[in-house]
Coordinates of N, CA and C in Angstrom, one line a residue:
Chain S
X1 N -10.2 19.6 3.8 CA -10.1 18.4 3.1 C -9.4 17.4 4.0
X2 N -9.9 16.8 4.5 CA -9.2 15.4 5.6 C -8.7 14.2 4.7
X3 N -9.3 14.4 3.4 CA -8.7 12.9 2.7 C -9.1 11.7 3.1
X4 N -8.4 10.3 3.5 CA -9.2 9.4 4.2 C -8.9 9.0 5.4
X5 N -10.3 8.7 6.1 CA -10.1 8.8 7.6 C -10.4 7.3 7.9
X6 N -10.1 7.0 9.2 CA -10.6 5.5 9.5 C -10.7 5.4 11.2
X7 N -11.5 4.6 11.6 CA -12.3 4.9 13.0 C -12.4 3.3 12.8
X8 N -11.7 2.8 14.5 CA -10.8 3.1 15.4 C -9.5 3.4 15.1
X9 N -8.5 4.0 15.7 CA -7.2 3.7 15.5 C -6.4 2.5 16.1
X10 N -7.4 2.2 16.9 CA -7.0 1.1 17.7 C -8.1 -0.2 18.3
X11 N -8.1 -1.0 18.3 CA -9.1 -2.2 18.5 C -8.7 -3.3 19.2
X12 N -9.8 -3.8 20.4 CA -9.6 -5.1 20.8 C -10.3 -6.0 20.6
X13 N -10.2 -7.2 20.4 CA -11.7 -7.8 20.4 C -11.1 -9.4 20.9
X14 N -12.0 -9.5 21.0 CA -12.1 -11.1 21.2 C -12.7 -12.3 20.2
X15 N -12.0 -13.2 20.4 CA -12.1 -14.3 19.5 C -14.1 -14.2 19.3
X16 N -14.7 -14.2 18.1 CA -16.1 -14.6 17.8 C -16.8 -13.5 18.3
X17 N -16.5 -12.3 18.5 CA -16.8 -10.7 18.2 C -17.1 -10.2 17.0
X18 N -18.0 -9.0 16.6 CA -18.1 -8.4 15.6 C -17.4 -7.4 15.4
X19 N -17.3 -7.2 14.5 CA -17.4 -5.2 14.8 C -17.2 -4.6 13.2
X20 N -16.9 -3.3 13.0 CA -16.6 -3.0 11.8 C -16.1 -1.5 12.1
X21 N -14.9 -2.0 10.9 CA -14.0 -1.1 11.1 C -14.4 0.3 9.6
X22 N -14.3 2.0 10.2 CA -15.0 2.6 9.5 C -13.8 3.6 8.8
X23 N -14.5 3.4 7.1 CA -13.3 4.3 6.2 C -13.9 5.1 5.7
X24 N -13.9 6.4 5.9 CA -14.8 8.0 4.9 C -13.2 8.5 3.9
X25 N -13.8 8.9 2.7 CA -13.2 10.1 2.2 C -14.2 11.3 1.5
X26 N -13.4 12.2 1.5 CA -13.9 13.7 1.5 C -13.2 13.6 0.0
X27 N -13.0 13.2 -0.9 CA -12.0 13.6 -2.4 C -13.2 13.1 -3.7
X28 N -14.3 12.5 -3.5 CA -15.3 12.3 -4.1 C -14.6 10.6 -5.3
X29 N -13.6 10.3 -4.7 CA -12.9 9.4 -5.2 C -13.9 7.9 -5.6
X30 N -13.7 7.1 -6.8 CA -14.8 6.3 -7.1 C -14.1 4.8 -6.9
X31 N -13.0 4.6 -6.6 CA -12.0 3.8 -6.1 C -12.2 3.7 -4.5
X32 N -12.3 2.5 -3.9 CA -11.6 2.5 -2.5 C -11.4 0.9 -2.2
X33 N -10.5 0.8 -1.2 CA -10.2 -0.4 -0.7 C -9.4 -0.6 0.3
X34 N -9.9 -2.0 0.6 CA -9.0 -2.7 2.0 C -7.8 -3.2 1.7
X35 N -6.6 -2.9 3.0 CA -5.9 -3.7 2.4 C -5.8 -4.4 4.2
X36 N -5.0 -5.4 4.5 CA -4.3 -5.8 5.8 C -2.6 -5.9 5.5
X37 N -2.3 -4.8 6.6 CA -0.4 -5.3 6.5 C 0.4 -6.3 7.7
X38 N 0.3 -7.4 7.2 CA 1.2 -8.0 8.2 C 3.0 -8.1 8.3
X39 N 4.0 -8.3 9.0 CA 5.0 -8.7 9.5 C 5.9 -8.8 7.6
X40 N 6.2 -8.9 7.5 CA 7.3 -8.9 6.6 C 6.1 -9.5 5.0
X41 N 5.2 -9.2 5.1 CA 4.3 -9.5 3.9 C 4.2 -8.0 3.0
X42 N 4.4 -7.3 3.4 CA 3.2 -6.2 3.0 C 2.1 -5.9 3.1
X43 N 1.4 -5.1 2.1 CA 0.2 -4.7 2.1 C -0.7 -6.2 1.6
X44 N -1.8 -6.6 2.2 CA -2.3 -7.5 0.9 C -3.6 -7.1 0.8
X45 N -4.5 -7.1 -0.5 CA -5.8 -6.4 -1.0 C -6.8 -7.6 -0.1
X46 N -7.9 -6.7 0.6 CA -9.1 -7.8 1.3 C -10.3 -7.9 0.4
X47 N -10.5 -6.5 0.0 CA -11.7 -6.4 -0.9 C -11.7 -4.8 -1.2
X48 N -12.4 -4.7 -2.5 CA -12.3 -3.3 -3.2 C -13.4 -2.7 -4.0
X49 N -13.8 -1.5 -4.1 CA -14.7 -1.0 -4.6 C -14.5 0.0 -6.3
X50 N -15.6 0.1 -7.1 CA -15.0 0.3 -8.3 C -16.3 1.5 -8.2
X51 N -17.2 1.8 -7.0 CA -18.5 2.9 -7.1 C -19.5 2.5 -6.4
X52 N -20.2 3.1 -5.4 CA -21.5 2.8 -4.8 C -21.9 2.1 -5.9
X53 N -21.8 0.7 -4.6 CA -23.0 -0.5 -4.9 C -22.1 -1.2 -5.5
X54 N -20.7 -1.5 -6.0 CA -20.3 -2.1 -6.5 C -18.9 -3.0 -5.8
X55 N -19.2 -3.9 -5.2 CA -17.8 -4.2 -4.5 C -17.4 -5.5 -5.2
X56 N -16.1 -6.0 -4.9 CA -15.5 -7.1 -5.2 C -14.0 -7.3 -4.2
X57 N -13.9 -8.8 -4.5 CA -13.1 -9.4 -3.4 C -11.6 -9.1 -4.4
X58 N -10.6 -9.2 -3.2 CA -9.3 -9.1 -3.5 C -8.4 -10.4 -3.1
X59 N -7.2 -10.3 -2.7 CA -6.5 -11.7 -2.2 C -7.0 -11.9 -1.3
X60 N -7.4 -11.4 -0.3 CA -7.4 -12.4 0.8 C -9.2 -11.9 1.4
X61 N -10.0 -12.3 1.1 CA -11.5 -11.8 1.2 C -12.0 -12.7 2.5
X62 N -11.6 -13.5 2.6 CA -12.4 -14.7 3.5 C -11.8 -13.9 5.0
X63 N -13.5 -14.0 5.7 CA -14.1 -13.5 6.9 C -14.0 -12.2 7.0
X64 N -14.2 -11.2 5.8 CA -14.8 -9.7 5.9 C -15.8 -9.7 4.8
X65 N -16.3 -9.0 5.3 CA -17.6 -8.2 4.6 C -17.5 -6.9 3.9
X66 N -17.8 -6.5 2.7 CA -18.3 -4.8 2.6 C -19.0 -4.7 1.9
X67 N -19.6 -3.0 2.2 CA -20.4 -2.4 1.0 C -20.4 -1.4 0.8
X68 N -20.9 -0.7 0.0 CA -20.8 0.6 -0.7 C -22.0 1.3 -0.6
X69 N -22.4 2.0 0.0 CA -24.1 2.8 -0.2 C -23.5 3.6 -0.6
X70 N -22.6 4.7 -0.2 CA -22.2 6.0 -0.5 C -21.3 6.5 -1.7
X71 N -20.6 7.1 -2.1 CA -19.2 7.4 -2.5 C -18.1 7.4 -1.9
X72 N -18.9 8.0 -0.3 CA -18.1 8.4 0.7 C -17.3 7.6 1.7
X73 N -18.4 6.3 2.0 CA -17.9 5.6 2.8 C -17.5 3.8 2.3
X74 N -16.9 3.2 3.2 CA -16.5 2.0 2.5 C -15.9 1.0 4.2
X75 N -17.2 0.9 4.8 CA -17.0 -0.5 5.7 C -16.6 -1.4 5.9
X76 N -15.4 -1.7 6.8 CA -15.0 -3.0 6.5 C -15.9 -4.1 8.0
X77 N -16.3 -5.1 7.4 CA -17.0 -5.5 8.6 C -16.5 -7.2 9.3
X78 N -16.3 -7.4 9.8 CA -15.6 -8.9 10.7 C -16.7 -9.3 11.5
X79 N -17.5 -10.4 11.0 CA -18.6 -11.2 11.6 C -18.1 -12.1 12.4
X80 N -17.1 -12.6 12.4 CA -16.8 -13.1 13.8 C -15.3 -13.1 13.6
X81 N -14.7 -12.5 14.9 CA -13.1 -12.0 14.8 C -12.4 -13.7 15.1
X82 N -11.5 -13.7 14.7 CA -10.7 -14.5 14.7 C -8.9 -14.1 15.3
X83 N -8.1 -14.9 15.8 CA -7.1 -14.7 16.4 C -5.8 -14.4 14.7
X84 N -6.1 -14.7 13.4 CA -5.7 -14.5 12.6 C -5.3 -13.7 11.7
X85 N -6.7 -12.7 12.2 CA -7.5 -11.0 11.7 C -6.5 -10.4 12.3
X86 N -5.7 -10.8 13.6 CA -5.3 -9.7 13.8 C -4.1 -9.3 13.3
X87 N -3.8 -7.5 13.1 CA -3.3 -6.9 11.5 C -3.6 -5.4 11.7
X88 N -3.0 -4.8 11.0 CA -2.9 -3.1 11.2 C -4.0 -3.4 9.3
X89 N -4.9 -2.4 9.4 CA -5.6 -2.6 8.0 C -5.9 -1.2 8.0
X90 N -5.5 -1.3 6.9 CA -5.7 0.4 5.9 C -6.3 0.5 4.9
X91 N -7.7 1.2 4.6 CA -8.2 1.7 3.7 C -7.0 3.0 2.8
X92 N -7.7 3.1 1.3 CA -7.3 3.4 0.3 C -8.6 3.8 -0.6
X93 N -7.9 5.0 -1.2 CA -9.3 5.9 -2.3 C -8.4 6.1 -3.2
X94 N -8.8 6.4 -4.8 CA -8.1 7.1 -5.7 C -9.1 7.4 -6.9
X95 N -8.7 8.2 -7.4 CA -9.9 9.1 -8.3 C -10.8 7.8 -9.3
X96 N -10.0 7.2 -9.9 CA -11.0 6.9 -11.2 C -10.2 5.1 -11.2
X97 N -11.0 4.6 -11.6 CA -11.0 2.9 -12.0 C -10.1 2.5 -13.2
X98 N -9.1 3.1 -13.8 CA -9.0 2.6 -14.6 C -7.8 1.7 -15.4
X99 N -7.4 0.8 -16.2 CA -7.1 -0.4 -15.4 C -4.5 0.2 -15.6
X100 N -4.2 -0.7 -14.9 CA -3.2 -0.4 -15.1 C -2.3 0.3 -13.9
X101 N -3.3 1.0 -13.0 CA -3.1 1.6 -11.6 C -2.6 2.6 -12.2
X102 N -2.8 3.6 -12.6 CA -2.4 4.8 -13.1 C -2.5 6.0 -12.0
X103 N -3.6 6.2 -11.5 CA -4.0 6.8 -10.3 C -3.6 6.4 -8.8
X104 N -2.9 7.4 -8.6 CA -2.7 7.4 -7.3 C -3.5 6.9 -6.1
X105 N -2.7 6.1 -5.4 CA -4.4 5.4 -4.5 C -3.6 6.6 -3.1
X106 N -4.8 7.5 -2.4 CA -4.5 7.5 -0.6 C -4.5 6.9 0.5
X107 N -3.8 6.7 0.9 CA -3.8 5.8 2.2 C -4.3 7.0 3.5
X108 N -5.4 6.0 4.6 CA -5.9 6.2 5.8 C -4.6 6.0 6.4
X109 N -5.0 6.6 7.8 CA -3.6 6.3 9.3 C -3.4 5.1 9.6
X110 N -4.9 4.2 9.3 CA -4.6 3.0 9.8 C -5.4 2.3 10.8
X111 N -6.0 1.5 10.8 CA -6.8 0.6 12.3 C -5.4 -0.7 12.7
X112 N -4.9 -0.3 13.7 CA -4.6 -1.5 14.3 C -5.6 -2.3 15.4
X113 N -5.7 -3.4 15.1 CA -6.9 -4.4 15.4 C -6.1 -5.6 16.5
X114 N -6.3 -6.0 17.2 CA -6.0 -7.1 18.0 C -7.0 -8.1 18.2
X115 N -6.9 -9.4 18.0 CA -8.1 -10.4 18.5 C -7.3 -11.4 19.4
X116 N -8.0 -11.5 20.7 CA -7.5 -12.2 21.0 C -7.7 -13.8 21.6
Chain A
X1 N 1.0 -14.2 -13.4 CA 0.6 -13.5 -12.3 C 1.6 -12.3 -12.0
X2 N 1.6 -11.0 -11.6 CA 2.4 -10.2 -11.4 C 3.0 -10.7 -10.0
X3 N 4.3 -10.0 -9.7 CA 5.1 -10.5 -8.2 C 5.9 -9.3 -7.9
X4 N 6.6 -8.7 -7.1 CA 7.3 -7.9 -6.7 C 8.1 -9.0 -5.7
X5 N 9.7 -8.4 -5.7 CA 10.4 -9.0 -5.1 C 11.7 -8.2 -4.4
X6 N 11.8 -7.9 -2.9 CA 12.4 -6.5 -2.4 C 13.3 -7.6 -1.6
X7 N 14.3 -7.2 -2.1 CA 15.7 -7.9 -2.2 C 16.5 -8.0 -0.5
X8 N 16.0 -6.5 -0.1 CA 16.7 -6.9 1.5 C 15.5 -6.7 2.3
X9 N 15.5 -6.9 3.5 CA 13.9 -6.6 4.2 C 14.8 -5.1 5.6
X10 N 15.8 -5.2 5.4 CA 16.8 -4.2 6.1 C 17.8 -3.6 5.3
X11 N 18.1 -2.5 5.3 CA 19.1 -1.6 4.6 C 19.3 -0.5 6.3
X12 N 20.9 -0.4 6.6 CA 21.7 0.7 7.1 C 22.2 1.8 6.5
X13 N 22.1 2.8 6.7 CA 22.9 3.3 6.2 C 23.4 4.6 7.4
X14 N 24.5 5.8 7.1 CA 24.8 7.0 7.5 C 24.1 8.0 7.1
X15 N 23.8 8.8 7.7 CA 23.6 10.1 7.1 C 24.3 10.7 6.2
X16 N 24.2 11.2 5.3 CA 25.1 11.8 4.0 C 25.3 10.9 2.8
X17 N 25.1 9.4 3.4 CA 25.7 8.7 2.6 C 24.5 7.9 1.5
X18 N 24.8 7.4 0.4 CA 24.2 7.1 -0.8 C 22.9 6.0 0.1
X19 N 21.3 5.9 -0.8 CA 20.4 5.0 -0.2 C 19.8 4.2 -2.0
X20 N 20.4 2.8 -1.7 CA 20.0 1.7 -2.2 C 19.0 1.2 -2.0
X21 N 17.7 0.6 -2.6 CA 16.9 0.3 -2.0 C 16.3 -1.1 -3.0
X22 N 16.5 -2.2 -3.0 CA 16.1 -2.7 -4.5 C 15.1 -3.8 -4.9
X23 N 14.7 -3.4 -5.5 CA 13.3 -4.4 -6.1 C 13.4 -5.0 -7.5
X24 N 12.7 -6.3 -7.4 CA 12.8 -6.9 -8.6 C 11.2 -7.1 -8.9
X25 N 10.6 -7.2 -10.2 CA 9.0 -7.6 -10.6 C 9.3 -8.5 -11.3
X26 N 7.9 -9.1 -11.4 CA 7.9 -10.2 -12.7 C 6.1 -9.9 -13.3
X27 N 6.3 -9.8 -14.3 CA 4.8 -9.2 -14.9 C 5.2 -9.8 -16.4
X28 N 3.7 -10.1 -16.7 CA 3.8 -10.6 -18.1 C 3.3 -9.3 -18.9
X29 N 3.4 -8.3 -18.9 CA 3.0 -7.2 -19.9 C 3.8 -5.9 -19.3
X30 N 3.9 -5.3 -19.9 CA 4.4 -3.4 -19.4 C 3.4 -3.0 -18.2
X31 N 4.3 -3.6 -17.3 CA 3.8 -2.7 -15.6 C 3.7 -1.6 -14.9
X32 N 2.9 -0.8 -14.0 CA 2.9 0.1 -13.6 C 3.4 0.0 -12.4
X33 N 4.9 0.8 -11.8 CA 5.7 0.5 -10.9 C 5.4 1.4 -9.9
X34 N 5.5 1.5 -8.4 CA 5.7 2.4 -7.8 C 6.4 2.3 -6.5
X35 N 6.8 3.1 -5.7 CA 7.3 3.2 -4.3 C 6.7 4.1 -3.7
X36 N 6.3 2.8 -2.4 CA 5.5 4.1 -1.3 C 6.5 3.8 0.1
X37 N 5.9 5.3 0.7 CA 6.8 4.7 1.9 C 6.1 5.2 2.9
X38 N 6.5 4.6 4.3 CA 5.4 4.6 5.4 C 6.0 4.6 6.5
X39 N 6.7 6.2 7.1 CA 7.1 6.3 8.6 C 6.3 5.9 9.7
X40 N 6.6 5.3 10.6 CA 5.9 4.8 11.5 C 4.8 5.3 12.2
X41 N 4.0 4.3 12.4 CA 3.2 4.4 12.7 C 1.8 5.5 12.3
X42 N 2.4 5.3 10.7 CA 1.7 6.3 9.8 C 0.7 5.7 8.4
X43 N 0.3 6.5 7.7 CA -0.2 5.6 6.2 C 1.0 5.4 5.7
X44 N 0.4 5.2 4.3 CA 1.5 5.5 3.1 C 0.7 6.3 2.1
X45 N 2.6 6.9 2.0 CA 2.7 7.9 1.0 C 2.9 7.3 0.0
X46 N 2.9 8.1 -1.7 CA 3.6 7.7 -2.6 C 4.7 8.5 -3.0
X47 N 6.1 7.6 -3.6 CA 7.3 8.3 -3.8 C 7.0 8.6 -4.8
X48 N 7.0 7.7 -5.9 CA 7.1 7.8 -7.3 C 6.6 6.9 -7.9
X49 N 6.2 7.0 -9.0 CA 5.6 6.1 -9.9 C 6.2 5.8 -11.5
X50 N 6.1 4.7 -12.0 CA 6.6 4.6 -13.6 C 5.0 4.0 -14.1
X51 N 4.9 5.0 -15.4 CA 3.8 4.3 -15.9 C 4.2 4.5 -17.6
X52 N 5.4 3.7 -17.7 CA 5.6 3.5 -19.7 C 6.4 4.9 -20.0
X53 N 6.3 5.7 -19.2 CA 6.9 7.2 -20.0 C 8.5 6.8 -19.7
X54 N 9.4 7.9 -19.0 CA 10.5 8.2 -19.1 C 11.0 6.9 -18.2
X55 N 12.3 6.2 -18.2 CA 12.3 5.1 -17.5 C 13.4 5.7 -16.1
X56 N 13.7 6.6 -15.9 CA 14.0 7.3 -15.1 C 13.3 8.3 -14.3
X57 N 12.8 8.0 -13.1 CA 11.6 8.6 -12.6 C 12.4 9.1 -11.1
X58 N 11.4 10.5 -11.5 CA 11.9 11.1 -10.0 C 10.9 11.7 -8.9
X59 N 11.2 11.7 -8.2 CA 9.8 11.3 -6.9 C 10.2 12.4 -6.0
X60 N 9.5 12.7 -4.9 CA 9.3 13.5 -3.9 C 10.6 13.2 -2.8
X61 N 11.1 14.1 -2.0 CA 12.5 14.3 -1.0 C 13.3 13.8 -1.7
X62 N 13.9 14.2 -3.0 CA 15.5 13.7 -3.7 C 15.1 12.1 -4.0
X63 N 14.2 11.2 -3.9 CA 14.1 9.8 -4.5 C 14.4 9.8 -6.1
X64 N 14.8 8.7 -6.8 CA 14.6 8.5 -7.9 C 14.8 6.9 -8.1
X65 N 14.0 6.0 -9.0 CA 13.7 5.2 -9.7 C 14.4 4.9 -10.9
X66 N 15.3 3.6 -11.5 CA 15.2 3.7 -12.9 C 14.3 2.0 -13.3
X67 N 13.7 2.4 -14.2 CA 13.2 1.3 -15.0 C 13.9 0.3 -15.6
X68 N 14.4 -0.9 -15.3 CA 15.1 -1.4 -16.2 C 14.5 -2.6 -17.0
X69 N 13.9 -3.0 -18.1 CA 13.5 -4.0 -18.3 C 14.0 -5.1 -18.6
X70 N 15.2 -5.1 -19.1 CA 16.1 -6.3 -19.6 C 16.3 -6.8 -18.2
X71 N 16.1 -6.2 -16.7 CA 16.9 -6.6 -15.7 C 15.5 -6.9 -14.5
X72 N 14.3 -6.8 -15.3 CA 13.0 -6.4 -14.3 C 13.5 -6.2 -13.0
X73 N 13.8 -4.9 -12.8 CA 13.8 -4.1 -11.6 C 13.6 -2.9 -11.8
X74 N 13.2 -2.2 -10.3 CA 12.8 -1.1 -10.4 C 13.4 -0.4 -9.3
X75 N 14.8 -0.2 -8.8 CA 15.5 0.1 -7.2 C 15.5 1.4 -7.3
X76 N 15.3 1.7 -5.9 CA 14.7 3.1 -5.5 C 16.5 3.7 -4.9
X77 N 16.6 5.1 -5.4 CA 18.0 5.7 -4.7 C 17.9 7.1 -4.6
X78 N 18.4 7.6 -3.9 CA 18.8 8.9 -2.9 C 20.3 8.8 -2.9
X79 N 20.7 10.1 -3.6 CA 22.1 10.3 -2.9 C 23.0 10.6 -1.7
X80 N 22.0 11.3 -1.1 CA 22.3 11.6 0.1 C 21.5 11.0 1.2
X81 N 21.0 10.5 2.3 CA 20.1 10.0 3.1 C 20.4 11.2 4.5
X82 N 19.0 11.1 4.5 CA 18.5 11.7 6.0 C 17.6 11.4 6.9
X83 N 17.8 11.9 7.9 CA 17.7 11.3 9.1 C 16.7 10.8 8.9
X84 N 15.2 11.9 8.4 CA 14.3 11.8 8.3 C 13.6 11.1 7.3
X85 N 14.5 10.3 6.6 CA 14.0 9.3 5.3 C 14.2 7.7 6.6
X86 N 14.6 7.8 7.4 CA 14.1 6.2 7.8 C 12.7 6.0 8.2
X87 N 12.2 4.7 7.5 CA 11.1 4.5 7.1 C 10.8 3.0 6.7
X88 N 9.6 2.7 6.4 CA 9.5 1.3 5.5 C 9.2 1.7 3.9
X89 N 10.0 0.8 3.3 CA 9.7 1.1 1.8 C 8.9 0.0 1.3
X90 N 8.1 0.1 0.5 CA 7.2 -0.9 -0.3 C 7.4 -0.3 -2.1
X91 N 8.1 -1.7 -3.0 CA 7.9 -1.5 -4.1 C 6.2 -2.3 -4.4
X92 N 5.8 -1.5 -5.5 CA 4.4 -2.1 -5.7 C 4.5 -2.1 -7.1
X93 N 3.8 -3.1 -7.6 CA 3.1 -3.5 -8.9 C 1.6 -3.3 -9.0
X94 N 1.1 -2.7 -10.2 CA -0.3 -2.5 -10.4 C -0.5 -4.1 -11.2
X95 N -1.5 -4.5 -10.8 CA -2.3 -6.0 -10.9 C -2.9 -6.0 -12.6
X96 N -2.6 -7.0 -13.4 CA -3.4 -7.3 -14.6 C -4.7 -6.8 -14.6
X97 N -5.3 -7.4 -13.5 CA -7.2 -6.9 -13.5 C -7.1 -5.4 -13.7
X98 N -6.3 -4.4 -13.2 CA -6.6 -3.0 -13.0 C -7.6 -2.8 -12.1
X99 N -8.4 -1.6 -11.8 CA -8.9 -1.1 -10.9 C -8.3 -0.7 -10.3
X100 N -7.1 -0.9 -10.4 CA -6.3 0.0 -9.2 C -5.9 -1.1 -8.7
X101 N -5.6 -2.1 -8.3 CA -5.4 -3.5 -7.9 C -3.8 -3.5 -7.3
X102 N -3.3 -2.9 -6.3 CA -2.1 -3.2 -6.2 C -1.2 -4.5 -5.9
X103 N -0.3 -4.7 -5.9 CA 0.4 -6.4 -5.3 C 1.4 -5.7 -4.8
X104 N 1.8 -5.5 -3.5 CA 2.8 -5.0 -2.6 C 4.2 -5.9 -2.4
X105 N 5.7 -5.6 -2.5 CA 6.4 -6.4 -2.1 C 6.5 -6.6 -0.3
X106 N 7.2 -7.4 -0.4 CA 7.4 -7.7 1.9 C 7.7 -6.1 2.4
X107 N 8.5 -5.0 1.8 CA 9.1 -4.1 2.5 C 10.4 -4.0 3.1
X108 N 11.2 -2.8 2.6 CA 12.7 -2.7 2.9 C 12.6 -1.4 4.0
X109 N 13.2 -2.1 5.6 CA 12.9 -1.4 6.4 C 14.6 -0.1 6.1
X110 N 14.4 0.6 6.2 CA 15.9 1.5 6.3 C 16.1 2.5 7.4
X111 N 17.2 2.1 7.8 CA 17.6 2.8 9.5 C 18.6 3.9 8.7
X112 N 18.8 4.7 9.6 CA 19.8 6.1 9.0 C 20.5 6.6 10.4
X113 N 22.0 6.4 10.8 CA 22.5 6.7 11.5 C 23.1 8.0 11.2
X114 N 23.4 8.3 12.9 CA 24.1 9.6 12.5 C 25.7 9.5 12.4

């Protein structure tokens, strides 16, 4: 049981580059989500999933992308990188949707991302 | 709107000696509280969580939580600290919407001398 993984651990890019950053879990969890942590902010929500095929935006949604085909996976994708993006971003799984945060969310190791 | 508010962004302390850690919320309904924490250059874990039951919550490595509502806070303590508790702490608030929706405070970095 790996729990949640995330691929790269590490990223460069350049200003108006793509790429997409990759989150699996193995827990069959129907929850998952982005977050970005910057400098003395915390965690902040990018966008979140409630079950294949269903996503929705969080605080800070503007210039990522996702989607859900699977259970398993949950893509974060940057259509053109910006010097702003750059941020340590951590995916998040937790069993069930339901409201109040009751359920424990997992945290990934982490993508640290650089744009430069 | 819910807020979390983490009072120092640095805490020192000794080894052996007592660990303060303290957070304030602001939530317009009965919130779901928690502490995570996140050694470097790692995820995050969860310490502990309050969800309406006992207002005194106790968590994983000697942590514990009290609920206070008259005082909306929720400060995290350890009687003893060890080496291996320096870390970053994040108090969190579960979000109105639900879904799991969390709102993160800035984070209380804590160093542990020997």
């Amino acid at each position: 049981n790996a729990g949640v993984t995330q691929t790269p651990k590490f990223q460069v890019l350049k200003t108006g580059q793509s790429m997409t950053l990759q989150c699996a879990q193995d827990m069959n969890h129907e929850y998952m989500s982005w977050y970005r942590q910057d400098p003395g902010m915390g965690l902040r929500l990018i966008h979140y999933s409630v079950g294949a095929g269903i996503t929705d935006q969080g605080e800070v949604p503007n210039g990522y992308n996702v989607s859900r085909s699977t259970t398993e996976d949950f893509p974060l994708r940057l259509l053109s990188a910006a010097p702003s993006q750059t941020s340590v971003y951590f995916c998040a799984s937790s069993i069930g949707t339901s409201g109040g945060g009751y359920n424990e969310q997992f945290f990934g190791p982490g993508t640290r991302l650089t744009v430069l | 709107a819910q807020s979390v508010t983490q009072l120092d962004s640095h805490v020192s302390v000794s080894e052996g000696t007592p660990v303060l850690l303290r957070c304030n919320y602001s939530s317009s309904y009965s919130p779901s509280l928690f502490w995570y924490v996140q050694h470097p250059n790692k995820g995050l874990q969860l310490l502990l969580k309050y969800t309406s039951a006992a207002t005194l919550v106790k968590g994983i490595n000697g942590f514990e939580a009290e609920f206070k509502k008259s005082e909306t806070s929720f400060h995290l303590t350890k009687p003893s600290a060890h080496m291996s508790d320096a870390a970053e702490y994040f108090c969190v608030v579960s979000d109105l919407g639900g879904y799991n929706k969390l709102i993160f405070g800035a984070g209380t970095r804590l160093a542990v001398h020997p």
